[in-house]
Short mmCIF file of C-alpha atoms in Angstrom, two decimals:
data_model
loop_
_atom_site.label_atom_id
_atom_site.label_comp_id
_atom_site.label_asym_id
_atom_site.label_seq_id
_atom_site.Cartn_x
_atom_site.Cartn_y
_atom_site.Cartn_z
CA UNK A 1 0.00 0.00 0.00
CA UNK A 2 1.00 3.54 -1.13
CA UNK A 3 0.14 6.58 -0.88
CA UNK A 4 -0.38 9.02 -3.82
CA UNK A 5 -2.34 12.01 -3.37
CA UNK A 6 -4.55 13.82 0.06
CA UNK A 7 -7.26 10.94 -0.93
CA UNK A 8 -5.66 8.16 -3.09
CA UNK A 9 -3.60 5.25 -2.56
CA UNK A 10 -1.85 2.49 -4.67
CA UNK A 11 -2.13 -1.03 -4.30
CA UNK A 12 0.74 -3.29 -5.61
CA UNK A 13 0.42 -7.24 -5.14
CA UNK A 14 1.29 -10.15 -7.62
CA UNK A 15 -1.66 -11.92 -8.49
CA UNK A 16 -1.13 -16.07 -9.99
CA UNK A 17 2.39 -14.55 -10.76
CA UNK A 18 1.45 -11.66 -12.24
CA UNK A 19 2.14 -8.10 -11.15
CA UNK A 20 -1.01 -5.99 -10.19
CA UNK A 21 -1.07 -2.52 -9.17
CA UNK A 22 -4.28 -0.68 -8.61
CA UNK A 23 -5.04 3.05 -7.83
CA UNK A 24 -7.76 3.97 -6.00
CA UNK A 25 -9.12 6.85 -3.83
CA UNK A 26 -11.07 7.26 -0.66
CA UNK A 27 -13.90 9.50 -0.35
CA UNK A 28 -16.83 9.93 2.29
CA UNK A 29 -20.33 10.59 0.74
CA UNK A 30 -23.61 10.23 2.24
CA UNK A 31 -22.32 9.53 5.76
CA UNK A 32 -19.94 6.21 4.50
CA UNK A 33 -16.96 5.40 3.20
CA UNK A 34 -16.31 5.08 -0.85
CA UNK A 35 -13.54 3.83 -2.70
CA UNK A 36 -13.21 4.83 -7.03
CA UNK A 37 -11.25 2.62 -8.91
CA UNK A 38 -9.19 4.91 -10.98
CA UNK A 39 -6.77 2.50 -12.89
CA UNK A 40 -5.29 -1.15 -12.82
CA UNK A 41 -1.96 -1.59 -13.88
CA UNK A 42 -1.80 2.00 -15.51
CA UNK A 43 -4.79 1.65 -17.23
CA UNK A 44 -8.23 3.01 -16.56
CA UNK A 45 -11.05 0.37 -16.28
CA UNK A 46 -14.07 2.46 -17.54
CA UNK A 47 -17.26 0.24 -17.15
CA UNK A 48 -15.41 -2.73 -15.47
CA UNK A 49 -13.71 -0.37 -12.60
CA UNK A 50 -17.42 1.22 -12.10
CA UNK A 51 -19.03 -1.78 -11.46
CA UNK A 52 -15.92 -3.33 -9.27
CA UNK A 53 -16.64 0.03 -7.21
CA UNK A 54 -20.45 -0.04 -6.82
CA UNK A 55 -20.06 -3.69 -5.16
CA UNK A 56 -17.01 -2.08 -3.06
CA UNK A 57 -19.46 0.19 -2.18
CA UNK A 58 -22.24 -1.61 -1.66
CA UNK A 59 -20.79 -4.22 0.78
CA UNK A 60 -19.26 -0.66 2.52
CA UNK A 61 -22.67 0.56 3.01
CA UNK A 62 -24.34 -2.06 4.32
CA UNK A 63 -21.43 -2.92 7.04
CA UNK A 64 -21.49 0.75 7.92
CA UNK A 65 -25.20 0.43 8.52
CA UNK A 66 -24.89 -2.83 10.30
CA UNK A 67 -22.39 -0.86 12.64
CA UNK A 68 -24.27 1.71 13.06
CA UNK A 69 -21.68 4.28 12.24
CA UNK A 70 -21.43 7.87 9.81
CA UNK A 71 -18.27 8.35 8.36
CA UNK A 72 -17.67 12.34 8.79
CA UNK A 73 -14.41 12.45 7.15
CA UNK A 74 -11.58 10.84 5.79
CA UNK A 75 -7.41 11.94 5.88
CA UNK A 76 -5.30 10.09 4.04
CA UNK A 77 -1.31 11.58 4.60
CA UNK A 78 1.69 11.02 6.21
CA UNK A 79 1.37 6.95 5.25
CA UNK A 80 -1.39 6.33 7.32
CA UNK A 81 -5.40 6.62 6.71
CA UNK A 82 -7.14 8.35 9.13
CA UNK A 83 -11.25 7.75 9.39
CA UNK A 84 -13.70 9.92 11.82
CA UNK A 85 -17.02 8.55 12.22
CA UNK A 86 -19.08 9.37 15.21
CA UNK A 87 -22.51 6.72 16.03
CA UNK A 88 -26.07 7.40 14.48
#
């Protein structure tokens, strides 16, 4: 895991012995965390990284609601992810 910008990060792992590295970013909307596929091994996935993202997404949502928890914001810097949620 990497760091790249205030709200995106890099993921870099070898998958059946090939190298994959994904970028991604963090955001907070409607009270939970998101994450935005923005490419996979330097290239950007269009339909296929929207869809990855929705089901990202979706399982977020619904463990966030199971938990009972907003997300209010989101830091990413410094190497380290930093998440403030406060109880509904």
């Amino acid at each position: 895991l990497r760091f790249k910008t205030d709200e995106g990060f890099i993921i870099s792992a070898e998958v059946m012995g090939y190298p994959l590295e994904v970028e991604s970013k963090l955001f907070v909307a409607g009270g939970t965390l998101q994450v935005q596929l923005d490419k996979v091994n330097g290239i950007s996935p269009y339909v296929v990284g929207g869809i990855v993202s929705e089901g990202i997404n979706r399982g977020l949502r619904k463990g966030f609601a199971n938990e009972f928890l907003i997300i209010e914001r989101i830091e990413i810097r410094a190497g380290r992810i930093a998440v403030y949620a406060r109880k509904q």
